[in-house]
Short mmCIF file of C-alpha atoms in Angstrom, two decimals:
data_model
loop_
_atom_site.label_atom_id
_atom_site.label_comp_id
_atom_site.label_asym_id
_atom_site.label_seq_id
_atom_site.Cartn_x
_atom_site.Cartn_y
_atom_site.Cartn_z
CA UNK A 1 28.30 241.25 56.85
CA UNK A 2 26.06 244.25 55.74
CA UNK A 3 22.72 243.48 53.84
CA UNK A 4 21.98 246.38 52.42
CA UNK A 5 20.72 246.11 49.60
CA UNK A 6 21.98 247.76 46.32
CA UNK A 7 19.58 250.15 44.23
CA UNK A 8 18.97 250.80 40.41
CA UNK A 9 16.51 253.17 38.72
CA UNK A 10 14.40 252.28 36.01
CA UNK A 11 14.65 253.07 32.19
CA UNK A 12 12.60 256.31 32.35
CA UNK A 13 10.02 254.75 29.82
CA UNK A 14 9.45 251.93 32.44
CA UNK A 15 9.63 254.32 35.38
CA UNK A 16 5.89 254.99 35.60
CA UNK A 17 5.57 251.53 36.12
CA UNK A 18 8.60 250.45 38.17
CA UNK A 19 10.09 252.21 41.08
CA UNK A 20 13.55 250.23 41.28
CA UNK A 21 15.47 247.04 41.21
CA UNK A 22 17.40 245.70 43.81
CA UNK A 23 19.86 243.17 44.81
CA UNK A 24 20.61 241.60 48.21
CA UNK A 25 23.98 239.51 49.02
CA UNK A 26 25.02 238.10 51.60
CA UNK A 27 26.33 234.74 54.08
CA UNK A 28 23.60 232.93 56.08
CA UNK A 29 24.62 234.05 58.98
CA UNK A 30 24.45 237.81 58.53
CA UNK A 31 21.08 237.05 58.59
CA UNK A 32 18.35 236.83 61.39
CA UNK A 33 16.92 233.39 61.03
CA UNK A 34 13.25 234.43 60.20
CA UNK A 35 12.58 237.96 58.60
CA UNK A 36 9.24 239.94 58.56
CA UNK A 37 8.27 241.61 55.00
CA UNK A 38 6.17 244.30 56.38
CA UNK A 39 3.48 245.40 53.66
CA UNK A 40 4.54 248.62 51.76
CA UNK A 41 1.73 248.76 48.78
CA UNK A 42 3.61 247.22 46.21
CA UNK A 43 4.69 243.96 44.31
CA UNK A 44 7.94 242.98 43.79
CA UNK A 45 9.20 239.81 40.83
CA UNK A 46 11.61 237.91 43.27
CA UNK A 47 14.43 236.20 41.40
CA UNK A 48 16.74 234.02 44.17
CA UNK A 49 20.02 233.69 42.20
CA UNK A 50 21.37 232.16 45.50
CA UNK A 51 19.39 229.88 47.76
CA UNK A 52 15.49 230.48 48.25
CA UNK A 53 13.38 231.24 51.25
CA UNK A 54 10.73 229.13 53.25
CA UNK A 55 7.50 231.12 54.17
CA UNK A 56 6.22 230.18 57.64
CA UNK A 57 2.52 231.30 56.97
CA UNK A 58 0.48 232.73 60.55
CA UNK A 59 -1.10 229.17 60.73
CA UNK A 60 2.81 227.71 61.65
CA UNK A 61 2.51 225.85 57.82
CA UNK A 62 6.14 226.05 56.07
CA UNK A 63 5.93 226.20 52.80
CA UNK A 64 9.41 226.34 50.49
CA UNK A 65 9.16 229.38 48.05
CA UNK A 66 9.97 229.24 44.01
CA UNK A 67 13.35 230.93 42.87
CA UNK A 68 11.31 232.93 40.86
CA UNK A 69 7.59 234.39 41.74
CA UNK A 70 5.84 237.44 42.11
CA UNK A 71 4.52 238.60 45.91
CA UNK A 72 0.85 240.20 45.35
CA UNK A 73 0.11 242.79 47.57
CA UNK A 74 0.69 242.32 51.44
CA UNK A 75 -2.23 243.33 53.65
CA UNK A 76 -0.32 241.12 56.72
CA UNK A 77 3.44 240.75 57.75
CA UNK A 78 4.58 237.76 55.60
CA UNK A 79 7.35 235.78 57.21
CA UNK A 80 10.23 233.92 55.50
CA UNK A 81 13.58 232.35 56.66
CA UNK A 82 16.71 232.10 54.19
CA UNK A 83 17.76 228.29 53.49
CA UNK A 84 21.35 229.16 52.61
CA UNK A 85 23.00 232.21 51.30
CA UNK A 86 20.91 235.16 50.09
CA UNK A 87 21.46 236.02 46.28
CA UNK A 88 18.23 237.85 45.20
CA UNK A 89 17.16 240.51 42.21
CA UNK A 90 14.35 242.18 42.61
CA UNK A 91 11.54 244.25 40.52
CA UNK A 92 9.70 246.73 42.97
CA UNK A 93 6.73 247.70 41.08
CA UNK A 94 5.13 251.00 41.80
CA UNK A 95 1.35 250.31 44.20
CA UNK A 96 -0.25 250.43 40.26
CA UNK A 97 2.83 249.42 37.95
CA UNK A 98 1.95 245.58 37.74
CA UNK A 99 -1.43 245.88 35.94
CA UNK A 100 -0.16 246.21 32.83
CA UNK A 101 1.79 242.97 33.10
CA UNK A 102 -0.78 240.45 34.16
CA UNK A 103 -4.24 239.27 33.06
CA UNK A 104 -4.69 237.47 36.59
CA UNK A 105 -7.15 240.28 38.40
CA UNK A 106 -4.16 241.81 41.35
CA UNK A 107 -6.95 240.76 44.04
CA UNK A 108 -6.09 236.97 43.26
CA UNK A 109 -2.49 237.60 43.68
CA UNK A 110 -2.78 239.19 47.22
CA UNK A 111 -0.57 237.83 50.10
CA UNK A 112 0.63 235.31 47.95
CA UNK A 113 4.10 234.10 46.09
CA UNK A 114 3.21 232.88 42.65
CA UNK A 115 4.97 231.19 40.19
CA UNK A 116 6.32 232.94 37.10
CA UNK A 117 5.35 230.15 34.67
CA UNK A 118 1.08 230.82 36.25
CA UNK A 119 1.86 234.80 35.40
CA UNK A 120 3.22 234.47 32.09
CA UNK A 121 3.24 231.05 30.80
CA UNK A 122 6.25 229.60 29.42
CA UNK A 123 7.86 232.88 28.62
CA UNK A 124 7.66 233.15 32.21
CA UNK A 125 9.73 230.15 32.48
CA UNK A 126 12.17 231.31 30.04
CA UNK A 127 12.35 234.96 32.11
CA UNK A 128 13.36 232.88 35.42
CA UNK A 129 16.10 230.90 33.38
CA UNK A 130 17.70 234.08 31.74
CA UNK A 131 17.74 236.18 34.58
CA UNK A 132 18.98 233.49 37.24
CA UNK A 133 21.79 232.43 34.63
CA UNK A 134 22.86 236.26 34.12
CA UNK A 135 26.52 237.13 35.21
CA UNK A 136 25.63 240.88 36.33
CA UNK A 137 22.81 242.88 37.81
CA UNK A 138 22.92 245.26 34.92
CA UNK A 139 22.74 241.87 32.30
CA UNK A 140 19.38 240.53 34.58
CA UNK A 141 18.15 244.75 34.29
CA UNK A 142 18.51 244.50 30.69
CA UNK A 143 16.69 240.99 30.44
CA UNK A 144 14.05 242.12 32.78
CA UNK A 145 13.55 245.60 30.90
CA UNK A 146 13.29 243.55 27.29
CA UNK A 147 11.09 241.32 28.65
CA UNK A 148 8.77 244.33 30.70
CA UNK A 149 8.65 246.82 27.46
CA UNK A 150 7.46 243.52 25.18
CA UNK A 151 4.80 242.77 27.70
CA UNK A 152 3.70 246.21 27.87
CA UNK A 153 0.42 246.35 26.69
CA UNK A 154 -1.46 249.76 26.89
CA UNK A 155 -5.19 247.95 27.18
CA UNK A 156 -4.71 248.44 30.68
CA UNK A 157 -3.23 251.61 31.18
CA UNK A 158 -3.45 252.48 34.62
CA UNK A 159 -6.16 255.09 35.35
CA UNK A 160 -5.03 259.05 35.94
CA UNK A 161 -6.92 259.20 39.21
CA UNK A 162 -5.50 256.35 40.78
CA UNK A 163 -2.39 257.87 39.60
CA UNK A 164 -2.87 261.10 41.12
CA UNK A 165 -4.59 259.67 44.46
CA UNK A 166 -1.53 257.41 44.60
CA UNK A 167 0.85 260.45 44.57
CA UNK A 168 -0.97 261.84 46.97
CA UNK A 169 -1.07 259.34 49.54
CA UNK A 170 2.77 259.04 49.42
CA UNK A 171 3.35 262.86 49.40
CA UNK A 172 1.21 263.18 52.68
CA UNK A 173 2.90 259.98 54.32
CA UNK A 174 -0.65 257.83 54.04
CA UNK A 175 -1.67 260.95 56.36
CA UNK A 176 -4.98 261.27 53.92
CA UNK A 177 -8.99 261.20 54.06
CA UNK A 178 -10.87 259.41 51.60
CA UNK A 179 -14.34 261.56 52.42
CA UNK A 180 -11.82 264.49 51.32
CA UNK A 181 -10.01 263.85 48.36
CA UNK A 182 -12.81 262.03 47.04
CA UNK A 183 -14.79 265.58 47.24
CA UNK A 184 -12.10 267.92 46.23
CA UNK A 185 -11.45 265.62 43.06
CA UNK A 186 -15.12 265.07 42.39
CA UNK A 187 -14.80 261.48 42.29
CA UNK A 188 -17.30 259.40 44.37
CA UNK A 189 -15.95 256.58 47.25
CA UNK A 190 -17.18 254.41 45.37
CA UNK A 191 -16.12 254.47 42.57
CA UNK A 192 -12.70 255.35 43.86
CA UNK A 193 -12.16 251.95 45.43
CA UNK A 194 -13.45 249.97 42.57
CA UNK A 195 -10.94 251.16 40.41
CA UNK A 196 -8.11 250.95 43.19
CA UNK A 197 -9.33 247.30 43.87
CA UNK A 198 -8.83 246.27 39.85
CA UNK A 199 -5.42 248.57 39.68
CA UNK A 200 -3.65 247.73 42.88
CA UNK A 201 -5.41 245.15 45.03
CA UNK A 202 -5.70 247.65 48.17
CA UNK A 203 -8.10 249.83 48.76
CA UNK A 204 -7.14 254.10 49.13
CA UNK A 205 -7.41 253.52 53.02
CA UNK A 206 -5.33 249.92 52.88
CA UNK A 207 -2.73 251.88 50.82
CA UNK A 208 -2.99 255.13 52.87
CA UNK A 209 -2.41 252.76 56.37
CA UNK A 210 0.31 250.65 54.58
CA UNK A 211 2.18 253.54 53.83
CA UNK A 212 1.64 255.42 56.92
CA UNK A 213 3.31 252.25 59.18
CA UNK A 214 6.16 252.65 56.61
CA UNK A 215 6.86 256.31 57.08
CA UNK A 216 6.14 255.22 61.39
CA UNK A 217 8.93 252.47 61.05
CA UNK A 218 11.59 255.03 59.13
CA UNK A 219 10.99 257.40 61.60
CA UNK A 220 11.64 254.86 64.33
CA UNK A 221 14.41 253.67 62.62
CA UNK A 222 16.16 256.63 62.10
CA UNK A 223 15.07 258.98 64.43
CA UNK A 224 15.72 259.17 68.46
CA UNK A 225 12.02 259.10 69.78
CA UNK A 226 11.51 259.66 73.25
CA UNK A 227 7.91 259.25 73.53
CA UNK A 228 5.33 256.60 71.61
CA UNK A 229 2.69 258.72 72.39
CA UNK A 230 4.05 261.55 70.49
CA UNK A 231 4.47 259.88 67.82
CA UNK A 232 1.36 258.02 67.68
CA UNK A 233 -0.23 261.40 67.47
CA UNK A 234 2.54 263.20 65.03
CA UNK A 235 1.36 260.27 62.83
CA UNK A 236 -2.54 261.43 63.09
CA UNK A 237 -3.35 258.11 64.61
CA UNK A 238 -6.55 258.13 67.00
CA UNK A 239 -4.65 256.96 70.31
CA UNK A 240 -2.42 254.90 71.85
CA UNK A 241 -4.46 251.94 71.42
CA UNK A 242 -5.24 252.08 67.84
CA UNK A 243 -1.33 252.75 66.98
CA UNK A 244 -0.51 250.21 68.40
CA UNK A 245 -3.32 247.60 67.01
CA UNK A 246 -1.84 248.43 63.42
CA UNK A 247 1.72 248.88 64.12
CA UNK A 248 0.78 244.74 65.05
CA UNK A 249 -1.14 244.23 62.24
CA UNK A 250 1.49 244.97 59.89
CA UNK A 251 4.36 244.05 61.39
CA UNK A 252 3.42 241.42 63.64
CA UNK A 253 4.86 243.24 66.36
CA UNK A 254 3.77 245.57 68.93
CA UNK A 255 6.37 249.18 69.02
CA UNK A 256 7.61 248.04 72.41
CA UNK A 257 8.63 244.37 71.02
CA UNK A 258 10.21 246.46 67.65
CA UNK A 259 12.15 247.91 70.43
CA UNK A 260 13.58 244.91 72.22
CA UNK A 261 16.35 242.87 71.60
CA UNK A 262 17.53 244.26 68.42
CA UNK A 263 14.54 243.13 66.67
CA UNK A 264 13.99 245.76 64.25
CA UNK A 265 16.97 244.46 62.18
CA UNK A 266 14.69 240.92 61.19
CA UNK A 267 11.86 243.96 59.65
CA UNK A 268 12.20 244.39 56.25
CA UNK A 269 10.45 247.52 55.04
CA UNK A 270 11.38 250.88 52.95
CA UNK A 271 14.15 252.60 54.13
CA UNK A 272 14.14 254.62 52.00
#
C-alpha cells in the first residue's frame, strides 16, 4: 500500500504562517517498522486519528507518543515506530509560523513531542477532541483554521528579517553564508541569531544545514547519482568527510547505509 501522503494549502491569510496540511493512511504493514523524521526546520501539530507512534529516543528509551502534540524543532533524526495502522493530520508550520501560537519560548520545545493541553491549555484539549472526532480532512482543516485565526495574536509578529533571511536560505537550497548576508543586509551576527533563536529555535546556520541535507536527500532520491563526491561538492560541502559527518547527523545514517537495502523508504523528509 502507498503512503504518500495527501497535501492541502493553507487559507491564504494563514499561509504566511503555515506551509500545508497533510494526511497519511495506511495498513501496518505498508510500513517499515521504525521510521527516521529527518529535521527539515519546521514544526508540525500531529493529530493520530488512527493508532499513535512510540519514539525510541538515541539512549534506546521507548517512550509512547500523545495522539495529539506538537514536534519542536529537530536538530537530530527522531525515531518512531507505528503501533497499529497509521491515520495522521498534520499542520506543517513554516521554520517561523509557530511563534505566534505559543507563549512557551520555541527553544523549550526543541526535539521534543508535547502535549496539546501544555501548549494551549484546555482549549488545547478541546482542539485534539474536535479534530480526532472529524469525519473529513477538509472538516479537521476547517477546525484547525478556526482554531489558528482565533489564536492569532499579532504581539508576536514574526520579524521581516527573519522573514527575508528565511526565504533566502530556502531559495539558495541552505547553500548560504551568514558573514554575507549579514553584511549585505546590514544586520549584525549577532543580532541575527538572537532573533532566529526566539522566532524559530535554530540558528541561520542550523536552518541553512537542515535545509541543505533536505535538498541532498531529494536529489538522492530522485536523481541517478553516480558519484558521492560530486555531489558532496555540487552541494558546497567542504569534503568527503564533512558530508558525510552531517548527512549522519541528521539522518542517522551515513549516504552509503541510505543506499543499502532499500533503506531510504524508512526516511521521512520533504519530498517535495
Amino acid at each position: 500500500m502507498d503512503l504518500n501522503p495527501k497535501t492541502y494549502e493553507p487559507n491564504i491569510e494563514l499561509s504566511e504562517f503555515v506551509k500545508r496540511y497533510w494526511t497519511l493512511d495506511g495498513e501496518k504493514e505498508s510500513i517499515p517498522l521504525k521510521n527516521t523524521i529527518v529535521p527539515d526546520g519546521t514544526m508540525k501539530l500531529i493529530f493520530h486519528y488512527g493508532d499513535t507512534y512510540k519514539h525510541h529516543s538515541q539512549n534506546g528509551k521507548i517512550t509512547i507518543l500523545p495522539n495529539c502534540f506538537l514536534i519542536g524543532q529537530l536538530t537530530k533524526p527522531y525515531v518512531i515506530e507505528p503501533v497499529g495502522v497509521t491515520g495522521s493530520f498534520v499542520v506543517q508550520f513554516k521554520p517561523n509560523g509557530f511563534l505566534p501560537f505559543t507563549s512557551i519560548p520555541i527553544k523549550e520545545l526543541e526535539n521534543k513531542a508535547i502535549p496539546l493541553n501544555k501548549l494551549f491549555g484546555e482549549e488545547g484539549i478541546k482542539l485534539g477532541n474536535q479534530v480526532l472526532k472529524a469525519n473529513s480532512t477538509s472538516e479537521r482543516i476547517q477546525i484547525i483554521e478556526n482554531f489558528l485565526f482565533k489564536e492569532l495574536s499579532y504581539k508576536n509578529k514574526v520579524d521581516n528579517i527573519v522573514k527575508s533571511t528565511v526565504e533566502t536560505i530556502f531559495s539558495v537550497n541552505g547553500q548560504f553564508s551568514v558573514n554575507e548576508f549579514s553584511s549585505t543586509n546590514n544586520v549584525s551576527r549577532r543580532q541575527l541569531a538572537r532573533k532566529f533563536s526566539s522566532a524559530i529555535g535554530l540558528s541561520p546556520k542550523q536552518l541553512a544545514k537542515t535545509i541543505r541535507i533536505q535538498s541532498t536527500l531529494k536529489v538522492l532520491l530522485n536523481e541517478e547519482i553516480t558519484s558521492l563526491t560530486e555531489l558532496a561538492y555540487e552541494k558546497e560541502y567542504f569534503d568527503q568527510a564533512h558530508f558525510i559527518k552531517e548527512f549522519k547527523e541528521f539522518t542517522g545514517l551515513t549516504p552509503k547505509e541510505f543506499f543499502g537495502d532499500d533503506l531510504k523508504m524508512s526516511l521521512i523528509f520533504d519530498k517535495e
